[in-house]
Coordinates of C-alpha atoms in Angstrom, one line a residue:
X80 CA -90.1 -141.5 -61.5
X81 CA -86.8 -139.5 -61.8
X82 CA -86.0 -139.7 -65.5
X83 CA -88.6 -142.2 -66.0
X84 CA -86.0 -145.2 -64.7
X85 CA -87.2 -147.8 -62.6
X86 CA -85.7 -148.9 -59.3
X87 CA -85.7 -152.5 -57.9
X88 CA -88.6 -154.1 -56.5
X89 CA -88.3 -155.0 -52.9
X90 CA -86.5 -157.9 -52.2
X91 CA -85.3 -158.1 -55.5
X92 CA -81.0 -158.8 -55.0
X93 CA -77.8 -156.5 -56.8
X94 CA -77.3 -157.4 -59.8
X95 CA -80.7 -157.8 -61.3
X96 CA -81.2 -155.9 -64.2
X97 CA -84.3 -153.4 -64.1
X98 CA -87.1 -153.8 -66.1
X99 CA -88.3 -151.8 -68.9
X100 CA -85.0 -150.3 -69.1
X101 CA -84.7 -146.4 -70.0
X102 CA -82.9 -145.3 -72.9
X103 CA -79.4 -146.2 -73.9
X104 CA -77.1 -142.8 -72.9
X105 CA -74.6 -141.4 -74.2
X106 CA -71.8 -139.3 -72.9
X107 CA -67.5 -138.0 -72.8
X108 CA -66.3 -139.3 -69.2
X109 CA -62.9 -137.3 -69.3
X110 CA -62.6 -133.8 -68.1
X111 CA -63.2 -131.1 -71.2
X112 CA -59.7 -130.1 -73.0
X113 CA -56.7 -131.6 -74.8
X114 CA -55.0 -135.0 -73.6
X115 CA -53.9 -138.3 -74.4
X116 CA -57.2 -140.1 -74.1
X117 CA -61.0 -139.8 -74.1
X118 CA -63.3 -141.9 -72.9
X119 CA -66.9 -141.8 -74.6
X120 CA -69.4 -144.1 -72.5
X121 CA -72.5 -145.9 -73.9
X122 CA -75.3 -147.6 -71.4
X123 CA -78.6 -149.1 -72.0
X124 CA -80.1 -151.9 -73.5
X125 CA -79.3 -150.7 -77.1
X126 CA -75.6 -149.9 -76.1
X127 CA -74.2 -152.1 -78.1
X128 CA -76.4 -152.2 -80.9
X129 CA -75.4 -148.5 -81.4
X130 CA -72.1 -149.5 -81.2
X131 CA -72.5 -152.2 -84.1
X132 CA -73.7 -148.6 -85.9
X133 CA -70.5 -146.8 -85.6
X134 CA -67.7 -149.5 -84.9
X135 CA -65.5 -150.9 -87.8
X136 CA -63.2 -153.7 -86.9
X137 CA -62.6 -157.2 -87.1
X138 CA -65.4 -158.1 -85.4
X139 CA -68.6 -156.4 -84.5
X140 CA -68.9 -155.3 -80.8
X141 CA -72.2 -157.7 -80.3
X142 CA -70.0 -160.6 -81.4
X143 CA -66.8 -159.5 -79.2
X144 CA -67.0 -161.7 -75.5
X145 CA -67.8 -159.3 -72.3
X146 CA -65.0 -157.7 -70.8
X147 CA -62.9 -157.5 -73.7
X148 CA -61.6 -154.5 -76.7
X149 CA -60.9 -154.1 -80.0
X150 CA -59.2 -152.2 -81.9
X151 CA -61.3 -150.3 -84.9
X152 CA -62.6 -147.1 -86.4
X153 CA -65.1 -145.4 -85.2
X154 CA -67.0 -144.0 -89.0
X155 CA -70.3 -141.7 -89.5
X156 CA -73.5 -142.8 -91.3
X157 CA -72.4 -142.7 -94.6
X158 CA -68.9 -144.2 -94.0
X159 CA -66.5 -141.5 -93.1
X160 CA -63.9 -142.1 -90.6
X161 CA -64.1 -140.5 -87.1
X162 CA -61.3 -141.7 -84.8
X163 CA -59.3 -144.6 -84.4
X164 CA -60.3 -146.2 -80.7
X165 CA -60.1 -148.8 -78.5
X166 CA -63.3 -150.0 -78.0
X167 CA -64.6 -152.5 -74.6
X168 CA -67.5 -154.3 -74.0
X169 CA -69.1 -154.5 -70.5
X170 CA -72.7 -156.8 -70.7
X171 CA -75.1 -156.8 -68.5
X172 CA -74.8 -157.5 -65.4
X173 CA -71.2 -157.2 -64.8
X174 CA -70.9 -153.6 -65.7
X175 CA -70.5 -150.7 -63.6
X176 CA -74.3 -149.8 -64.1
X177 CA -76.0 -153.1 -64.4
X178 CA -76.7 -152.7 -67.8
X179 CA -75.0 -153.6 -71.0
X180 CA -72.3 -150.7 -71.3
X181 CA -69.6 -149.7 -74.2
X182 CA -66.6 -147.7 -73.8
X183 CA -64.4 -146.0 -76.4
X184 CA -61.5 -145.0 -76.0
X185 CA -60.3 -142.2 -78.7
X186 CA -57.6 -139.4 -79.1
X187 CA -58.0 -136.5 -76.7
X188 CA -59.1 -133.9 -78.7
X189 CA -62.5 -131.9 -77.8
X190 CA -63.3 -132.2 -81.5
X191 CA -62.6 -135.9 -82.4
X192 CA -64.0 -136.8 -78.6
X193 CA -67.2 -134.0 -79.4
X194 CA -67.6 -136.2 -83.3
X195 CA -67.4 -139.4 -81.4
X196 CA -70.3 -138.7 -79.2
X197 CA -72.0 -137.2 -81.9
X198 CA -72.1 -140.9 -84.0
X199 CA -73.4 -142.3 -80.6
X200 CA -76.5 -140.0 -80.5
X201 CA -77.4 -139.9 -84.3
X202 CA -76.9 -143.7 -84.1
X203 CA -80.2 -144.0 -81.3
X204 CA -78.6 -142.6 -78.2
X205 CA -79.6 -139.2 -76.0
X206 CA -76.9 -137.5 -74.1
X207 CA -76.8 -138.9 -70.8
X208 CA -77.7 -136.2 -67.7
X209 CA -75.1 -135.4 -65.1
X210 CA -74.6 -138.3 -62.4
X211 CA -76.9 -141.1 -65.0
X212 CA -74.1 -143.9 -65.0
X213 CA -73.8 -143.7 -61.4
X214 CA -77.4 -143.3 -60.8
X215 CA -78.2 -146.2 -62.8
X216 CA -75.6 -148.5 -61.1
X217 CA -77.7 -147.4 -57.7
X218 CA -81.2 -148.9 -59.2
X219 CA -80.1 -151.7 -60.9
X220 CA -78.6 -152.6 -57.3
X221 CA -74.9 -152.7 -58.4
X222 CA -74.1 -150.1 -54.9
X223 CA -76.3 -148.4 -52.3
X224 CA -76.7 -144.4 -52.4
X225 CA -73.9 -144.0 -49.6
X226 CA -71.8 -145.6 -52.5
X227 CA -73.3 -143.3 -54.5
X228 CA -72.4 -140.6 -52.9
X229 CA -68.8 -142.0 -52.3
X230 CA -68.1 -142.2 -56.2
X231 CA -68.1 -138.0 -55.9
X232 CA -66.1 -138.0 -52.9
X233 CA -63.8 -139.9 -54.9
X234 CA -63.8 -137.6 -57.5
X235 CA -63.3 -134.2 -55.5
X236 CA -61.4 -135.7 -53.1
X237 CA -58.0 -133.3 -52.0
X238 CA -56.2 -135.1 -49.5
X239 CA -55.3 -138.9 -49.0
X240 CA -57.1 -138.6 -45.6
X241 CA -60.4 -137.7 -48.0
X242 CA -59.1 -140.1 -50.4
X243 CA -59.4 -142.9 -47.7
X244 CA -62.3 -142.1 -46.5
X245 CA -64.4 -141.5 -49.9
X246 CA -62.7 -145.6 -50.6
X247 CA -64.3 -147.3 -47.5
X248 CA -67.5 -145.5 -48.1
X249 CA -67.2 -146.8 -51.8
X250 CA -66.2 -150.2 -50.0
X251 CA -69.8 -150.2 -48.5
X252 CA -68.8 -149.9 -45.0
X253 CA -71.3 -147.3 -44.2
X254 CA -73.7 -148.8 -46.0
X255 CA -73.1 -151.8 -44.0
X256 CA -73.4 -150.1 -40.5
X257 CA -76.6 -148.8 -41.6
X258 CA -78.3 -151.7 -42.8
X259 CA -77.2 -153.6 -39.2
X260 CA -79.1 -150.7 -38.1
X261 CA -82.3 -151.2 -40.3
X262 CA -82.0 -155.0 -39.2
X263 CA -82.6 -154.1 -35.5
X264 CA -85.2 -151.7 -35.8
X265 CA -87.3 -153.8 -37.8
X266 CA -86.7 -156.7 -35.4
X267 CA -87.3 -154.2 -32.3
X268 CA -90.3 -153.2 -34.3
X269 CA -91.4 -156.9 -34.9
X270 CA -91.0 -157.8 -31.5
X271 CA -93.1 -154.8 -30.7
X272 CA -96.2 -155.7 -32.9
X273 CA -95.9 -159.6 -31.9
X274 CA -96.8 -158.4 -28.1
X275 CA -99.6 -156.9 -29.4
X276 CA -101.4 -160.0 -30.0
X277 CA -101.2 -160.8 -26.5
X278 CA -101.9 -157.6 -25.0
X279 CA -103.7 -158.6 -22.1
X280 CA -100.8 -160.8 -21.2
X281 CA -98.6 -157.0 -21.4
X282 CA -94.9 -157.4 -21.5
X283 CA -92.7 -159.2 -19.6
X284 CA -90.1 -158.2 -16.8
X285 CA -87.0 -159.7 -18.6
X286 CA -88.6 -158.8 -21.9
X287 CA -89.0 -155.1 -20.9
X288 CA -85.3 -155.1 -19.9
X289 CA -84.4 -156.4 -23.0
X290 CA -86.3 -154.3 -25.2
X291 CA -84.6 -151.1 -22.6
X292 CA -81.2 -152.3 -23.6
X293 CA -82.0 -152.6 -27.0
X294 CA -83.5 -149.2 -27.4
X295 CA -80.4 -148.1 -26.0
X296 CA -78.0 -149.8 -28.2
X297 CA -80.1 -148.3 -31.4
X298 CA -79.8 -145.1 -29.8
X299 CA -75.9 -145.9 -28.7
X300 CA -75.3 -146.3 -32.8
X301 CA -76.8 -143.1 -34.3
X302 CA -75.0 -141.2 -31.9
X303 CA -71.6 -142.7 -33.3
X304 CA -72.6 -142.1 -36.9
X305 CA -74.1 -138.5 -35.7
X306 CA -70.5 -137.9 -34.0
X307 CA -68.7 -137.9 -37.3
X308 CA -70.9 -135.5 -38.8
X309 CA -67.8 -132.9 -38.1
X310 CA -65.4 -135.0 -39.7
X311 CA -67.5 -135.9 -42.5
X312 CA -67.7 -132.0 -43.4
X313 CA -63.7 -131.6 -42.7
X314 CA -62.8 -134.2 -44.8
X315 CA -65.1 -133.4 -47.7
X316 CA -64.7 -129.4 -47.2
X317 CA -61.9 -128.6 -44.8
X318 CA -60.9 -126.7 -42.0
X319 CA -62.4 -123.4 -42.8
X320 CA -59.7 -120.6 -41.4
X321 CA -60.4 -117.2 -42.0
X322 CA -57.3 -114.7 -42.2
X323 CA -59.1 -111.6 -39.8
X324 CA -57.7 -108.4 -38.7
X325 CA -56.8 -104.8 -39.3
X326 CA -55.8 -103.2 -42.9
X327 CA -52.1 -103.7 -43.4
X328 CA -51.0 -106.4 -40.7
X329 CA -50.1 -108.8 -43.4
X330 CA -53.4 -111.0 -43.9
X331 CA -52.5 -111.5 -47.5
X332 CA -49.0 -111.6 -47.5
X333 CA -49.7 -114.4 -44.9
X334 CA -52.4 -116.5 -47.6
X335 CA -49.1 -116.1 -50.1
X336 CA -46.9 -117.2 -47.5
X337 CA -48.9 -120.7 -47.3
X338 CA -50.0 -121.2 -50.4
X339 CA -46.7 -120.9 -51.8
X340 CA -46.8 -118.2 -55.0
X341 CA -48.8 -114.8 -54.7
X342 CA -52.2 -115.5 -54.7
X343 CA -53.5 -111.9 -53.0
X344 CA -51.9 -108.4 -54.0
X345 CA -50.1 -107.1 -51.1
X346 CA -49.7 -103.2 -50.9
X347 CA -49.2 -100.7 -48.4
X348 CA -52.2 -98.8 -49.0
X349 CA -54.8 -99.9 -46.9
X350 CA -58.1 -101.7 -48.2
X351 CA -56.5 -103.2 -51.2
X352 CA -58.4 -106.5 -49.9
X353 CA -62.3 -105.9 -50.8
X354 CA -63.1 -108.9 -51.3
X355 CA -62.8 -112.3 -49.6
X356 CA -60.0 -114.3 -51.4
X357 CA -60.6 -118.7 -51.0
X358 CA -57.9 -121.1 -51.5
X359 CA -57.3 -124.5 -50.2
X360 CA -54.3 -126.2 -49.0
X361 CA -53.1 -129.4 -47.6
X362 CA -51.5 -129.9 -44.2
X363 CA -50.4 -133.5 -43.5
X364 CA -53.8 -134.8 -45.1
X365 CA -56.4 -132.1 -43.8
X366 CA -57.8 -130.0 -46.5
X367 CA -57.9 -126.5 -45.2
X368 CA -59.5 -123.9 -46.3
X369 CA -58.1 -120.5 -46.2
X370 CA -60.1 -117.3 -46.8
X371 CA -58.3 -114.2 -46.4
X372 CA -61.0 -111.0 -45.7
X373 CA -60.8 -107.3 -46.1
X374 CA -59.0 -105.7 -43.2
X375 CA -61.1 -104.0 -40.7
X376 CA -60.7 -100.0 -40.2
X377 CA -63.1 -97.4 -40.0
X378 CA -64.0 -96.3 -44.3
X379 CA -66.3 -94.3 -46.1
X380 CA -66.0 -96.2 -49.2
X381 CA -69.2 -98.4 -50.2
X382 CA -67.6 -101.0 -51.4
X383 CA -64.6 -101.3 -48.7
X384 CA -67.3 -101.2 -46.3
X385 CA -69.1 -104.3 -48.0
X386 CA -65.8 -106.5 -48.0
X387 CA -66.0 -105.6 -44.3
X388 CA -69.4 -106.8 -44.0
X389 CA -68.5 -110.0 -45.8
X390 CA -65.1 -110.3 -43.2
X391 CA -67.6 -110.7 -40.0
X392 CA -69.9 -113.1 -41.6
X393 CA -67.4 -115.4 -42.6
X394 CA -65.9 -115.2 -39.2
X395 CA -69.0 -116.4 -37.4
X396 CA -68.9 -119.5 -39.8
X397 CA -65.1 -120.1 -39.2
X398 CA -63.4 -123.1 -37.8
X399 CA -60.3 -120.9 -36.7
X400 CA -59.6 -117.7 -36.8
X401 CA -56.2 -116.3 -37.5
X402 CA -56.7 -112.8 -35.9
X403 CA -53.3 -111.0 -37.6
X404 CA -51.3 -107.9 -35.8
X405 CA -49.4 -105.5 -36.8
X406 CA -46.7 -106.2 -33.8
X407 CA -44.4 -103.3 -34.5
X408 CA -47.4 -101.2 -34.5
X409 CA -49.5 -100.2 -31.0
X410 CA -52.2 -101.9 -30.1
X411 CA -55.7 -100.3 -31.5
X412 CA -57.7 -99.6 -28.4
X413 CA -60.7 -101.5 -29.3
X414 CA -58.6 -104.5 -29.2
X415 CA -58.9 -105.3 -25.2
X416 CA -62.8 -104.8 -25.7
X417 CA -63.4 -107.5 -28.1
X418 CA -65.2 -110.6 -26.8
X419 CA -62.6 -113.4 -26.3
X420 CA -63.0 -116.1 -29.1
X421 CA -61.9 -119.9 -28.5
X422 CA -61.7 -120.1 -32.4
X423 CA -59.3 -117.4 -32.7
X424 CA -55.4 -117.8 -32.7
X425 CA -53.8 -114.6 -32.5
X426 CA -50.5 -114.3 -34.9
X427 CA -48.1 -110.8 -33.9
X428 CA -47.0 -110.2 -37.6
X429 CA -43.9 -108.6 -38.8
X430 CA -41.6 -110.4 -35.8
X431 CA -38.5 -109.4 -38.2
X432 CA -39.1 -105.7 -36.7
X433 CA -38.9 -104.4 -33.3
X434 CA -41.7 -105.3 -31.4
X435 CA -44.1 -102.8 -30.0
X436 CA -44.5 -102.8 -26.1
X437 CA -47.9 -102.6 -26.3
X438 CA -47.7 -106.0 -27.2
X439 CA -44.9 -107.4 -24.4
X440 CA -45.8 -110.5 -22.5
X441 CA -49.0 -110.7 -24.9
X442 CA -49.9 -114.2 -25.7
X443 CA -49.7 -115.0 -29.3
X444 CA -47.7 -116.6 -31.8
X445 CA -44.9 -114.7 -33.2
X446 CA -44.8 -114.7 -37.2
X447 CA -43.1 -113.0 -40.3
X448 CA -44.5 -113.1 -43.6
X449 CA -41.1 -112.2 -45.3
X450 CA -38.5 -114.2 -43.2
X451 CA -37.0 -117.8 -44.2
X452 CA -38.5 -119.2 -41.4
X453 CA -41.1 -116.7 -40.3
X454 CA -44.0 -119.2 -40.2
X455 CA -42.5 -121.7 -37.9
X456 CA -44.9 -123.1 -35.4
X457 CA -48.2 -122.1 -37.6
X458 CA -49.0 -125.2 -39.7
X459 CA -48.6 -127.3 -36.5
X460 CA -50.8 -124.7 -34.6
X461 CA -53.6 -124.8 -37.3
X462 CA -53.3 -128.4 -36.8
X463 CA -54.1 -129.0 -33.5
X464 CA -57.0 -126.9 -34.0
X465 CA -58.2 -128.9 -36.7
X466 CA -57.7 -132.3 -35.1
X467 CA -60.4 -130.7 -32.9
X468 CA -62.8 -131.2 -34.7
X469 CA -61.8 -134.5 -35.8
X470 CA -64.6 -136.7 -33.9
X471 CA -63.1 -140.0 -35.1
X472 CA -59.6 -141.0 -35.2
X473 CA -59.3 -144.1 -35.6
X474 CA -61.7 -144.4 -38.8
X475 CA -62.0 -142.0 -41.8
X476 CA -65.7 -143.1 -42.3
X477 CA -67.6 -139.8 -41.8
X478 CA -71.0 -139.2 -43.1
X479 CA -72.2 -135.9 -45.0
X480 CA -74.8 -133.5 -44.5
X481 CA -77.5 -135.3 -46.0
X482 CA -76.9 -138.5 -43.7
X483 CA -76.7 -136.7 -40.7
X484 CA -79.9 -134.9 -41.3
X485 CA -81.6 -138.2 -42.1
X486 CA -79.9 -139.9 -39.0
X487 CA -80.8 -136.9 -36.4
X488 CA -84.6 -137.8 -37.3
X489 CA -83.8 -141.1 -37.0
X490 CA -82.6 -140.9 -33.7
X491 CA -85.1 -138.4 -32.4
X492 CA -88.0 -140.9 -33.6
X493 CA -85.9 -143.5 -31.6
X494 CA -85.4 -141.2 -28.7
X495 CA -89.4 -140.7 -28.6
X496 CA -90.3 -144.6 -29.0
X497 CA -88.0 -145.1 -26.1
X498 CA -89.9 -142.6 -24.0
X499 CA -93.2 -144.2 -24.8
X500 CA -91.7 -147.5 -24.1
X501 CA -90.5 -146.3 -20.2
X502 CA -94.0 -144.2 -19.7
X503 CA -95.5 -148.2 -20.2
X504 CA -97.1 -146.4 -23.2
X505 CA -99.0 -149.1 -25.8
X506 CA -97.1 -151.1 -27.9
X507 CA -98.6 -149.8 -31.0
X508 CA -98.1 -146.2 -30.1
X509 CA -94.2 -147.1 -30.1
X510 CA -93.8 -148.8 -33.5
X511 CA -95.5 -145.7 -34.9
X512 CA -91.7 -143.6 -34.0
X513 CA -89.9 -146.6 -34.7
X514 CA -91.5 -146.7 -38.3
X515 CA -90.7 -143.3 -38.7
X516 CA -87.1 -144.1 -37.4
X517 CA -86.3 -146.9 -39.9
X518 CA -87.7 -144.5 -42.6
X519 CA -85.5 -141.7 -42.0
X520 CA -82.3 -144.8 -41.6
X521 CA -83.5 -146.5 -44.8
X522 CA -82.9 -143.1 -46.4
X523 CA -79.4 -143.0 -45.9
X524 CA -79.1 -146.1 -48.4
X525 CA -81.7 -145.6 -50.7
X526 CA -84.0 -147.8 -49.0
X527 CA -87.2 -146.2 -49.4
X528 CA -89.0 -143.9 -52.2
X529 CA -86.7 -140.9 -51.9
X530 CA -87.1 -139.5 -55.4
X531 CA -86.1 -135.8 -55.1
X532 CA -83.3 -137.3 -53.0
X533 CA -81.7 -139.0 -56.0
X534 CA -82.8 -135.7 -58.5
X535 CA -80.5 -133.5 -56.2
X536 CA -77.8 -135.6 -55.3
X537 CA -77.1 -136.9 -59.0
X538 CA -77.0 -133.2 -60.7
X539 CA -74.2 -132.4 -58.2
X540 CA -72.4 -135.4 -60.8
X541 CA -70.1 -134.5 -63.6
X542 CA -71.6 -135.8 -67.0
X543 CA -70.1 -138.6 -67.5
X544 CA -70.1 -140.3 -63.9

């Protein structure tokens, strides 16, 4: 078992604490650096024994009631004092892993927070692994995996729209979906096996047609959840626009422009851009993600030529494109001869100048990278592109990349139990997809044995969390 912690048994209900507990961990929960506070977390069934080891107060920890602090010293083996701290006491089960749990809270230092944590392991705890609290609270029951997950959306969320949705995840309400969902497989499933001990009898008419619409409403539901795949990665990742087009147009000026302060050098010798250049702002609650690119032009130089390279591959994996002109300059004669791109938004730079009649009557949006107001129109432009690819808008629950892969076999396995069904296939030939289907659903919460699951997604955690 991943780090040789048990999960629950089946059946067994949140809260209950699991058996032969691991050890008790140890570990700083604020960022690294200065500040007013740190936070030093102890969990495990010896959590507040270590405490009792380190703590000096009024009152031991094991005699303070859950739920409650004192204030004390925090002192080393042989007496010497560490840190004055706040310190709380969280038993099990009402703790944010299910398991008895301590926090201090010290001065900010990296030093005194680094000493404090070093009491905590010579006084019998190991340093806890990235993502252990979390993954903890997720076998002792206290939240399903899409909760999880949710506590990291929380973390790295970067726009109140992410915020949101990372929150009603957290609130359980894809977890909830998905469990309705596990309900009526297994009851399509049940239904299914109970005909087969009357299989000369075979399936009724009305039966049949309820079983149809059921398949159908199964199916109906994945392809929701499925539908805000798009969103999911948007929300979590942003809008990816990449910032394409010939040396000198005014690609980085541009990324400065909406980013605020000078990100990118801008210079008038051309290919000063080798490399790609990623920064991410927020327009009116939609992370995007801007990636200015090394401007295209015919060079000898190796390493010009690479940024090039590097230009065209992250313009196949764009969201928009914002092809920049030069439009007081001609237009370059490949320019007609390019395949037309939906993703691509073309911007005629440098409007403050004289425009070039090549470019009359061409249809593009007119910018300046150096006027007051040279970028009116843009944001608004780059958001109706994004709201494309919003696929719900009326909920921010969105699932990730590792629901949607887990839900796509899901509804495949559905898909083929339903074909079976229609071809008057046998019963038991169409619980074997619908097994498979509630396997790949029960994923998505943690429902079944999905051990290198939790091994990857819990390393992506800070230490800490």
């Amino acid at each position: 078992m991943h780090r040789s912690a048990q999960g629950r048994a089946p059946g067994e209900k949140p809260g209950t604490i699991i058996s032969n507990a691991p050890a008790t961990i140890a570990a700083i929960s604020t960022p690294a650096g200065e500040g007013a506070i740190a936070l030093i977390r102890l969990s495990g069934a010896d959590a507040i024994a270590v405490a009792d080891r380190i703590f000096r107060g009024k009152q031991k920890p094991s005699e303070v009631a859950s739920h409650t602090q004192r204030l004390g010293e925090i002192v080393t083996s042989d007496g010497r004092v560490i840190d004055q701290v706040m310190l709380a006491v969280h038993r099990a089960p009402g703790s944010y892993t299910g398991e008895d749990l301590v926090e201090i809270s010290g001065h900010g230092g990296m030093l005194v927070s680094a000493k404090v944590l070093e009491a905590c392991l010579a006084a019998g705890a190991r340093a806890a692994e990235p993502g252990e609290f979390t993954e903890r609270a997720f076998r002792n029951g206290k939240m399903d995996l899409t909760q999880a997950e949710a506590v990291a959306d929380l973390i790295r969320a970067q726009t109140d729209r992410a915020l949101r949705s990372a929150t009603e995840q957290l609130e359980g309400r894809l977890g909830a979906k998905i469990r309705i969902l596990r309900e009526e497989l297994i009851s399509l499933r049940a239904q299914l096996e109970a005909s087969l001990d009357f299989s000369e009898e075979g399936i009724a008419p009305e039966e049949g047609e309820e079983l149809t619409s059921r398949f159908a409403s199964i199916r109906r539901q994945l392809e929701e959840l499925l539908a805000t795949a798009d969103e999911g990665r948007i929300l979590r990742e942003g809008v990816r626009v990449v910032i394409y087009g010939a040396t000198n147009a005014g690609k980085s000026s541009l990324l400065n422009r909406l980013l605020g302060f000078d990100r990118a050098i801008v210079s008038n010798i051309p290919g000063t851009t080798r490399d790609m250049i990623e920064e991410v702002i927020n327009l009116r609650g939609v992370p995007v993600r801007l990636m200015d690119t090394a401007g295209l032009r015919d060079s000898i130089d190796e390493l010009e030529r690479a940024g090039m390279e590097r230009t065209e591959k992250s313009r196949e994996l764009a969201d928009l494109i914002l092809h920049v002109a030069d439009g007081n300059a001609p237009r370059s004669p490949d320019f007609e001869a390019r395949e037309i791109d939906e993703r691509e938004l073309l911007l005629l730079n440098k409007s403050d100048l004289p425009e070039h009649k090549d470019w009359v009557a061409k249809h593009a949006l007119r910018i300046s990278c150096v006027a007051e107001d040279g970028l009116r129109g843009l944001p608004e432009a780059i958001l109706e592109r994004a709201i494309r690819h919003r696929a719900n808008t009326e909920s921010e629950l969105a699932i990730n990349a590792r629901h949607r892969d887990c839900l796509r076999r899901a509804l495949a396995a559905v898909e083929r139990a339903e074909a079976a069904h229609s071809d008057g296939l046998s019963a038991e030939l169409v619980t074997v997809d619908l097994r498979d289907a509630l396997d790949a659903v029960g994923e998505v919460v943690g429902a079944v044995d999905v051990e290198e699951v939790l091994g990857s997604l819990f390393r992506q955690f800070c230490i800490g969390k």
